[in-house]
Amino acid sequence: MSGEVKGVPIRNIAIIAHVDHGKTTLVDALLTQSGIFREGEAVPTCILDSNDLERERGITILSKNTAVDYNGIRINIVDTPGHADFGGEVERVLGMVDGCLLIVDANEGPMPQTRFVLKKALEKGLRPIVFINKIDRARVDPEQAVDKVLDLFLELGADDDQCDFTYLFGSGMAGYAKPDMKTESDTMKPLFEAILRHVPPPVGDPTKPLQLQVTTLDYSDFLGRIMIGRIHNGTIRGGQPAALIRDDGTIKRGRISKLLGFKGLQRVEIEQASAGDLVAVAGFDEVNIGETIACPDHPEALPLIKVDEPTLQMTFVVNDSPFAGREGKFVTSRQLRDRLQRELLTNVALRVEDTDSPDRFSVSGRGELHLGILIETMRREGYEFQVSQPQVIFRTIDGTPSEPYETLVMDVPEEGVGSCIEKLGTRKGEMQNMENTNDGRTQLEFVVPARGLIGFLASSSAPPAVKAS
């Protein structure tokens, strides 16, 4: 049976893309043209990037939920991060949706994180809609971008249905989409129509016992812990009894104190929701990502969410320097430990372990950006601490010590090619491909040990005018 909310048909879709390919800007256009803003209301840019660090860096760090109504159908939209360091966000979000919109820059084509997020979507069995973005830029070749996307689908082992993907062209910044380059358009209507046609309704049975998987956590001073997730089966109402099935199999019984749905940028209180819908609920204080809210009479857990293991480790240490206490108000080991433990509640790709010293904590993440965002967030919150130099995490696979490798794509001026090859060579990088573009630049692709990239772009040895992904 298809999920509905009070008879309203539903579509659940995730927006996935490489960093800076226009994902959040496209969501802005969809929200604006869906009519959620009043006439004359000031509309901000990058609407879903509400975090200060997201706005400053121009990237999406945390997944966001929103919903719009189009032709009587509720479209739940989830904006996801594009950087591999936040892959934990991508992996859990893709379990909430039935389709995805893959955005690709018309000039750059598929990039490393395009491969990463698309691979996750294909593994989930999703059939992506491809949107070739920024076609209003100079010297772009949208048709070639489509061919490159198809090559990537084949390379990642997509099945015949997935390779027969629907694609559109347009510009999120200018707010239009069209099915081919010859057609004129000034709205996002073709994209809305494609979503309704090609994203299947959610599958679930509202008559079965309740099963809701927690994929995102939030907190409210009024409601306490807020759990966001998809209802896989059953119907949920505010005030009803429920059971929380923990990741260790234990069950805690309680009650749904508040049920919220998504409408535009707002969370609004609703009476009930059924299988297939995305909702936010309150009522349990201690809950982890991936756990299941179920019917107390027939509690049955959903499979836990699995995310990729960390690749980089740092040590967080209480500040014992002569300048301790001058820049922060949280300086003790207990405060540092409590903050790191609280981060684990929502940051599923992070690992925190005790060491032989009570003032030192081993913190592992997906990469420099993942850990850097955590450090900067804690600094702005008033935490003062020291950190060690990052170290890659070696693992033993089939009896052999193994280290993580990264795919690095560099977009450089032609005169900088030799310098880049030389610099990456000293860091054990192996060039896989070199391709000249139409604007006098060259795209280089390397496979590099993760330890060879630590501090590479931040160092003075990094060549100028380089765009790396």
XYZ file of C-alpha atoms in Angstrom:
469
model
C 0.000 0.000 0.000
C 1.239 3.506 -0.713
C 1.814 5.898 2.153
C -0.545 8.838 2.528
C -1.237 11.522 5.118
C -4.995 11.976 5.510
C -5.469 10.923 1.880
C -2.647 13.095 0.474
C -0.344 11.149 -1.900
C 3.348 11.300 -0.990
C 6.697 11.353 -2.776
C 9.959 11.140 -0.809
C 13.090 12.339 -2.591
C 16.687 13.140 -1.591
C 18.804 15.764 -3.328
C 22.372 14.497 -3.865
C 25.354 16.115 -5.569
C 29.047 16.890 -5.446
C 30.108 19.902 -3.385
C 29.238 23.235 -5.067
C 27.188 21.752 -7.921
C 24.180 23.847 -6.885
C 22.169 21.441 -4.754
C 21.035 23.883 -2.057
C 20.369 26.628 -4.613
C 18.121 24.264 -6.562
C 16.182 23.442 -3.390
C 15.748 27.209 -2.896
C 14.128 27.430 -6.346
C 11.811 24.468 -5.655
C 10.696 25.971 -2.343
C 10.182 29.424 -3.814
C 8.152 28.221 -6.808
C 6.054 25.820 -4.719
C 4.303 28.843 -3.179
C 5.314 28.347 0.470
C 6.332 32.008 0.810
C 3.788 34.798 1.027
C 3.724 37.418 -1.700
C 6.238 40.127 -0.829
C 7.929 38.008 1.856
C 11.726 38.300 1.928
C 13.190 34.994 0.753
C 16.708 34.153 1.948
C 19.273 32.338 -0.181
C 20.580 28.875 0.741
C 17.405 28.503 2.809
C 18.223 25.075 4.225
C 21.825 25.942 5.161
C 20.816 27.313 8.557
C 24.073 26.474 10.324
C 26.558 29.390 10.509
C 29.400 27.182 9.330
C 27.314 26.010 6.384
C 26.674 29.567 5.251
C 30.279 30.633 5.778
C 31.782 27.670 3.923
C 29.040 27.372 1.309
C 28.516 23.661 1.941
C 25.814 21.449 3.428
C 26.979 19.674 6.597
C 23.729 18.338 8.074
C 20.849 16.810 6.186
C 17.644 18.909 6.225
C 13.988 18.007 5.734
C 11.363 20.119 4.039
C 8.084 19.477 2.242
C 6.116 21.157 -0.542
C 2.730 20.480 -2.104
C 2.457 20.295 -5.884
C -0.768 19.430 -7.709
C -2.223 17.896 -4.567
C 0.802 15.689 -3.866
C 3.075 16.113 -0.858
C 6.769 16.059 -1.874
C 9.086 15.453 1.072
C 12.546 16.772 0.138
C 15.757 15.919 1.984
C 18.831 18.046 1.273
C 22.008 16.014 1.875
C 25.708 16.882 2.234
C 27.888 16.523 -0.838
C 31.239 15.914 0.852
C 32.384 12.345 1.571
C 33.411 13.370 5.108
C 29.706 13.636 5.913
C 28.819 10.325 4.303
C 27.143 9.204 7.506
C 24.470 11.828 6.867
C 23.989 10.646 3.265
C 23.756 6.954 4.086
C 21.061 7.257 6.718
C 19.012 9.768 4.712
C 18.841 7.554 1.640
C 16.968 4.993 3.717
C 14.161 7.540 4.195
C 13.392 8.137 0.515
C 12.129 6.308 -2.561
C 13.987 8.317 -5.184
C 16.774 10.828 -5.572
C 17.648 13.817 -7.693
C 21.294 13.781 -8.782
C 22.586 17.252 -9.637
C 25.624 17.564 -11.917
C 27.439 20.733 -12.962
C 27.156 21.157 -16.756
C 30.779 22.266 -16.961
C 32.543 19.997 -14.489
C 30.461 16.869 -15.052
C 30.609 14.049 -12.490
C 33.198 14.626 -9.746
C 34.550 12.456 -6.890
C 31.667 13.107 -4.510
C 29.229 12.578 -7.400
C 30.616 9.051 -7.542
C 30.376 8.694 -3.778
C 26.762 9.809 -3.316
C 25.570 8.068 -6.504
C 27.151 4.793 -5.414
C 25.246 4.996 -2.120
C 21.972 5.689 -3.966
C 22.436 2.839 -6.421
C 23.261 0.419 -3.606
C 19.925 1.370 -2.013
C 18.182 0.436 -5.276
C 17.089 4.003 -6.016
C 16.506 5.144 -9.589
C 17.921 8.674 -9.824
C 16.601 11.600 -11.825
C 19.577 13.539 -13.229
C 19.530 17.339 -13.358
C 22.293 19.004 -15.397
C 22.703 22.310 -13.590
C 24.282 25.681 -14.446
C 23.621 25.426 -18.191
C 23.472 29.239 -18.305
C 27.214 29.424 -17.687
C 29.661 30.139 -20.506
C 31.469 27.327 -22.357
C 29.384 24.454 -21.019
C 28.530 21.201 -22.780
C 25.382 19.790 -21.111
C 25.008 16.878 -23.530
C 28.556 15.739 -22.816
C 27.793 15.936 -19.099
C 24.897 13.503 -19.624
C 27.219 11.087 -21.446
C 29.697 11.256 -18.567
C 26.926 10.560 -16.072
C 25.871 7.484 -18.054
C 29.479 6.268 -18.096
C 29.568 6.688 -14.310
C 26.328 4.717 -13.907
C 27.799 1.851 -15.930
C 31.084 2.003 -14.030
C 29.251 1.747 -10.706
C 27.309 -1.318 -11.840
C 23.861 0.250 -12.214
C 21.184 -2.111 -13.522
C 19.274 -1.571 -16.775
C 16.440 0.359 -15.117
C 18.834 2.671 -13.292
C 20.850 3.328 -16.462
C 17.634 4.322 -18.259
C 17.487 7.467 -16.143
C 15.421 10.578 -16.765
C 17.465 13.744 -17.174
C 16.673 17.432 -17.384
C 18.652 20.609 -17.986
C 18.357 23.918 -16.184
C 19.676 26.405 -13.672
C 18.893 26.412 -9.973
C 20.112 29.986 -9.678
C 17.866 31.207 -12.526
C 15.013 28.922 -11.409
C 14.148 26.920 -14.516
C 14.260 23.343 -15.801
C 13.604 21.845 -19.234
C 13.607 18.354 -20.759
C 16.031 19.230 -23.577
C 18.279 22.069 -24.659
C 15.947 23.203 -27.454
C 12.924 23.802 -25.229
C 12.386 27.190 -23.590
C 11.388 27.309 -19.930
C 11.301 29.836 -17.111
C 9.994 27.654 -14.251
C 10.777 24.465 -12.335
C 7.510 22.857 -13.480
C 9.250 20.225 -15.688
C 11.280 19.080 -12.674
C 8.220 18.902 -10.423
C 6.430 16.858 -13.092
C 9.421 14.516 -13.459
C 9.473 13.900 -9.709
C 5.782 12.991 -9.693
C 6.186 10.669 -12.703
C 9.409 8.883 -11.861
C 9.635 8.756 -8.051
C 7.409 5.905 -6.847
C 5.013 6.367 -3.936
C 6.398 5.009 -0.658
C 5.683 1.375 0.081
C 4.240 0.574 3.488
C 1.132 -0.773 5.160
C -0.675 1.624 7.519
C -2.657 -1.300 8.968
C 0.441 -3.112 10.252
C 2.058 -2.444 13.661
C 4.029 0.796 13.837
C 7.660 0.863 12.668
C 9.471 4.208 12.503
C 13.254 4.338 12.081
C 15.126 7.268 13.641
C 17.509 8.789 11.090
C 18.117 12.281 12.529
C 18.108 13.719 16.033
C 17.372 17.255 17.183
C 16.701 18.956 20.483
C 14.141 21.492 21.682
C 14.056 23.274 25.038
C 10.280 22.737 25.070
C 9.984 19.192 23.701
C 13.337 17.660 24.626
C 14.832 15.115 22.249
C 13.204 15.192 18.786
C 13.469 12.124 16.546
C 13.099 12.489 12.782
C 12.514 9.501 10.557
C 10.331 7.612 8.132
C 7.289 5.556 9.042
C 7.885 2.190 7.358
C 4.629 0.610 8.548
C 1.623 1.521 10.649
C 0.071 4.785 11.738
C 1.286 7.150 14.448
C -0.694 9.657 16.514
C 0.268 12.173 19.143
C -0.247 10.815 22.663
C -0.266 7.141 21.705
C 1.804 4.512 23.583
C 5.003 3.429 21.822
C 8.112 1.322 22.358
C 11.705 2.288 21.564
C 13.754 -0.705 20.419
C 17.393 0.086 21.180
C 20.374 -1.018 19.132
C 21.201 -3.663 21.767
C 17.713 -5.172 21.472
C 16.321 -3.846 24.744
C 12.916 -2.160 24.727
C 11.858 1.021 26.509
C 8.155 1.816 26.675
C 6.805 5.338 26.593
C 4.392 7.667 24.837
C 4.511 9.959 21.789
C 4.242 13.370 23.437
C 4.255 15.372 20.188
C 3.899 14.527 16.486
C 5.199 17.003 13.930
C 5.107 17.075 10.149
C 7.031 19.201 7.651
C 5.505 22.071 5.724
C 7.935 24.258 3.831
C 10.592 25.349 6.311
C 8.386 24.734 9.340
C 7.605 21.794 11.570
C 3.879 21.815 12.255
C 1.909 19.728 14.716
C -0.261 17.090 13.056
C -2.840 14.656 14.372
C -1.551 11.527 12.659
C 0.687 10.203 9.906
C 0.859 6.872 8.112
C 3.333 4.560 6.418
C 5.636 6.333 4.000
C 5.623 9.795 5.551
C 8.582 11.599 7.137
C 7.809 12.970 10.598
C 9.385 14.332 13.764
C 8.306 12.922 17.127
C 9.084 13.606 20.780
C 8.626 11.394 23.799
C 11.915 9.537 24.396
C 14.926 11.271 25.953
C 17.619 8.663 25.328
C 17.661 7.477 21.736
C 20.295 6.764 19.091
C 20.354 6.989 15.319
C 18.997 3.850 13.630
C 16.788 2.702 16.501
C 13.124 1.849 15.935
C 9.970 3.341 17.426
C 7.424 0.529 17.342
C 4.029 -0.614 18.508
C 4.321 -1.624 22.203
C 2.124 -4.698 21.656
C 4.110 -5.991 18.651
C 7.610 -4.444 18.813
C 9.687 -5.394 15.784
C 12.988 -3.662 15.003
C 14.094 -2.482 11.571
C 17.667 -3.238 10.384
C 20.199 -0.872 11.940
C 21.772 1.777 9.727
C 25.370 0.993 8.742
C 27.868 3.721 7.860
C 31.441 3.622 6.588
C 34.179 3.397 9.203
C 36.346 6.426 10.149
C 39.658 6.944 8.345
C 41.317 9.690 10.426
C 42.069 9.978 14.155
C 43.003 12.904 16.408
C 43.533 13.249 20.136
C 41.515 15.896 21.969
C 43.365 17.068 25.088
C 42.454 19.377 27.952
C 44.348 22.651 27.484
C 47.271 22.629 29.938
C 49.269 25.411 28.291
C 50.227 28.642 30.131
C 47.333 30.369 28.338
C 44.674 27.919 29.523
C 41.290 29.431 30.348
C 41.701 32.624 28.340
C 39.541 31.801 25.320
C 36.901 29.380 26.549
C 34.529 28.805 29.411
C 34.430 24.969 29.214
C 37.942 23.790 30.043
C 37.723 20.660 32.214
C 38.035 17.048 31.114
C 34.499 16.322 32.326
C 33.071 19.121 30.177
C 35.091 17.972 27.175
C 33.980 14.359 27.652
C 30.303 15.321 28.018
C 30.417 17.415 24.835
C 32.028 14.615 22.797
C 29.527 12.078 24.132
C 26.684 14.422 23.174
C 28.114 14.691 19.656
C 27.933 10.906 19.316
C 24.147 11.075 19.659
C 23.770 12.749 16.266
C 27.106 12.273 14.472
C 26.908 8.611 13.468
C 30.268 8.549 11.606
C 32.208 9.769 14.666
C 33.970 7.543 17.198
C 35.180 8.664 20.655
C 37.357 6.427 22.848
C 38.998 6.897 26.249
C 42.779 6.713 26.552
C 45.103 5.872 29.416
C 44.808 9.506 30.547
C 41.529 11.000 31.827
C 42.403 14.287 30.097
C 42.860 12.813 26.598
C 40.246 11.404 24.194
C 40.790 9.609 20.910
C 38.367 11.024 18.303
C 38.017 9.350 14.899
C 36.175 10.714 11.865
C 35.788 10.435 8.118
C 38.375 13.063 7.198
C 39.937 16.448 7.863
C 36.738 18.360 7.103
C 34.618 16.121 9.339
C 36.910 16.630 12.328
C 37.609 20.277 11.462
C 33.903 21.138 11.534
C 33.563 19.463 14.944
C 36.554 21.377 16.324
C 35.295 24.728 15.038
C 31.758 24.078 16.307
C 33.039 23.252 19.782
C 35.326 26.299 19.761
C 32.389 28.579 18.965
C 30.397 26.980 21.761
C 33.079 28.008 24.252
C 35.090 24.783 24.592
C 38.836 25.192 25.002
C 41.091 22.228 24.263
C 44.148 21.091 22.346
C 44.264 18.679 19.407
C 47.008 16.462 18.074
C 48.177 16.137 14.495
C 45.721 13.937 12.541
C 46.777 10.365 11.836
C 45.242 7.898 9.375
C 43.722 4.722 10.756
C 45.374 1.515 9.518
C 43.350 -1.678 9.452
C 44.317 -5.302 9.004
C 42.554 -6.875 6.018
C 43.235 -10.554 5.300
C 46.289 -10.394 7.529
C 47.791 -7.388 5.725
C 48.033 -3.869 7.241
C 46.024 -1.558 4.980
C 45.571 2.204 4.809
C 42.779 4.341 3.306
C 43.201 5.852 -0.159
C 41.417 8.840 -1.667
C 40.513 9.875 -5.206
C 41.719 13.428 -5.835
C 40.556 15.479 -8.822
C 42.388 18.745 -9.501
C 41.242 21.438 -11.910
C 44.318 23.546 -12.739
C 45.590 25.987 -15.379
C 47.685 24.278 -18.046
C 50.857 25.955 -16.790
C 50.333 24.393 -13.340
C 50.054 20.776 -14.489
C 53.733 19.933 -14.082
C 53.902 21.450 -10.616
C 50.823 19.535 -9.462
C 52.140 16.214 -10.749
C 55.451 16.865 -8.977
C 53.790 17.814 -5.679
C 51.450 14.814 -5.699
C 54.330 12.516 -6.630
C 56.140 13.414 -3.416
C 52.972 12.425 -1.530
C 52.765 9.003 -3.214
C 49.965 10.044 -5.567
C 49.423 8.040 -8.746
C 47.858 9.842 -11.705
C 44.929 7.950 -13.199
C 43.687 10.364 -15.843
C 44.422 13.754 -17.413
C 41.875 15.625 -19.533
C 42.024 19.066 -21.147
C 38.914 21.252 -20.963
C 37.694 23.939 -23.349
C 38.722 26.896 -21.188
C 42.469 26.334 -21.075
C 42.449 24.247 -17.913
C 43.348 20.641 -17.241
C 41.601 18.131 -14.999
C 43.924 15.684 -13.243
C 42.779 12.599 -11.369
C 44.984 10.916 -8.769
C 44.732 8.078 -6.296
C 46.540 9.182 -3.129
C 47.052 7.651 0.322
C 44.902 9.562 2.795
C 48.023 10.445 4.824
C 49.453 12.145 1.728
C 46.547 14.593 1.607
C 46.712 15.732 5.232
C 47.325 19.468 5.097
C 48.029 19.396 1.352
C 45.803 22.257 0.213
C 46.397 24.225 3.406
C 50.177 24.039 3.040
C 52.344 26.600 1.288
C 53.500 23.873 -1.105
C 50.049 23.627 -2.717
C 50.114 25.115 -6.222
C 48.105 28.332 -6.710
C 44.827 28.529 -8.625
C 43.994 24.900 -7.915
C 40.467 23.616 -7.342
C 40.589 20.184 -5.714
C 37.826 17.773 -4.798
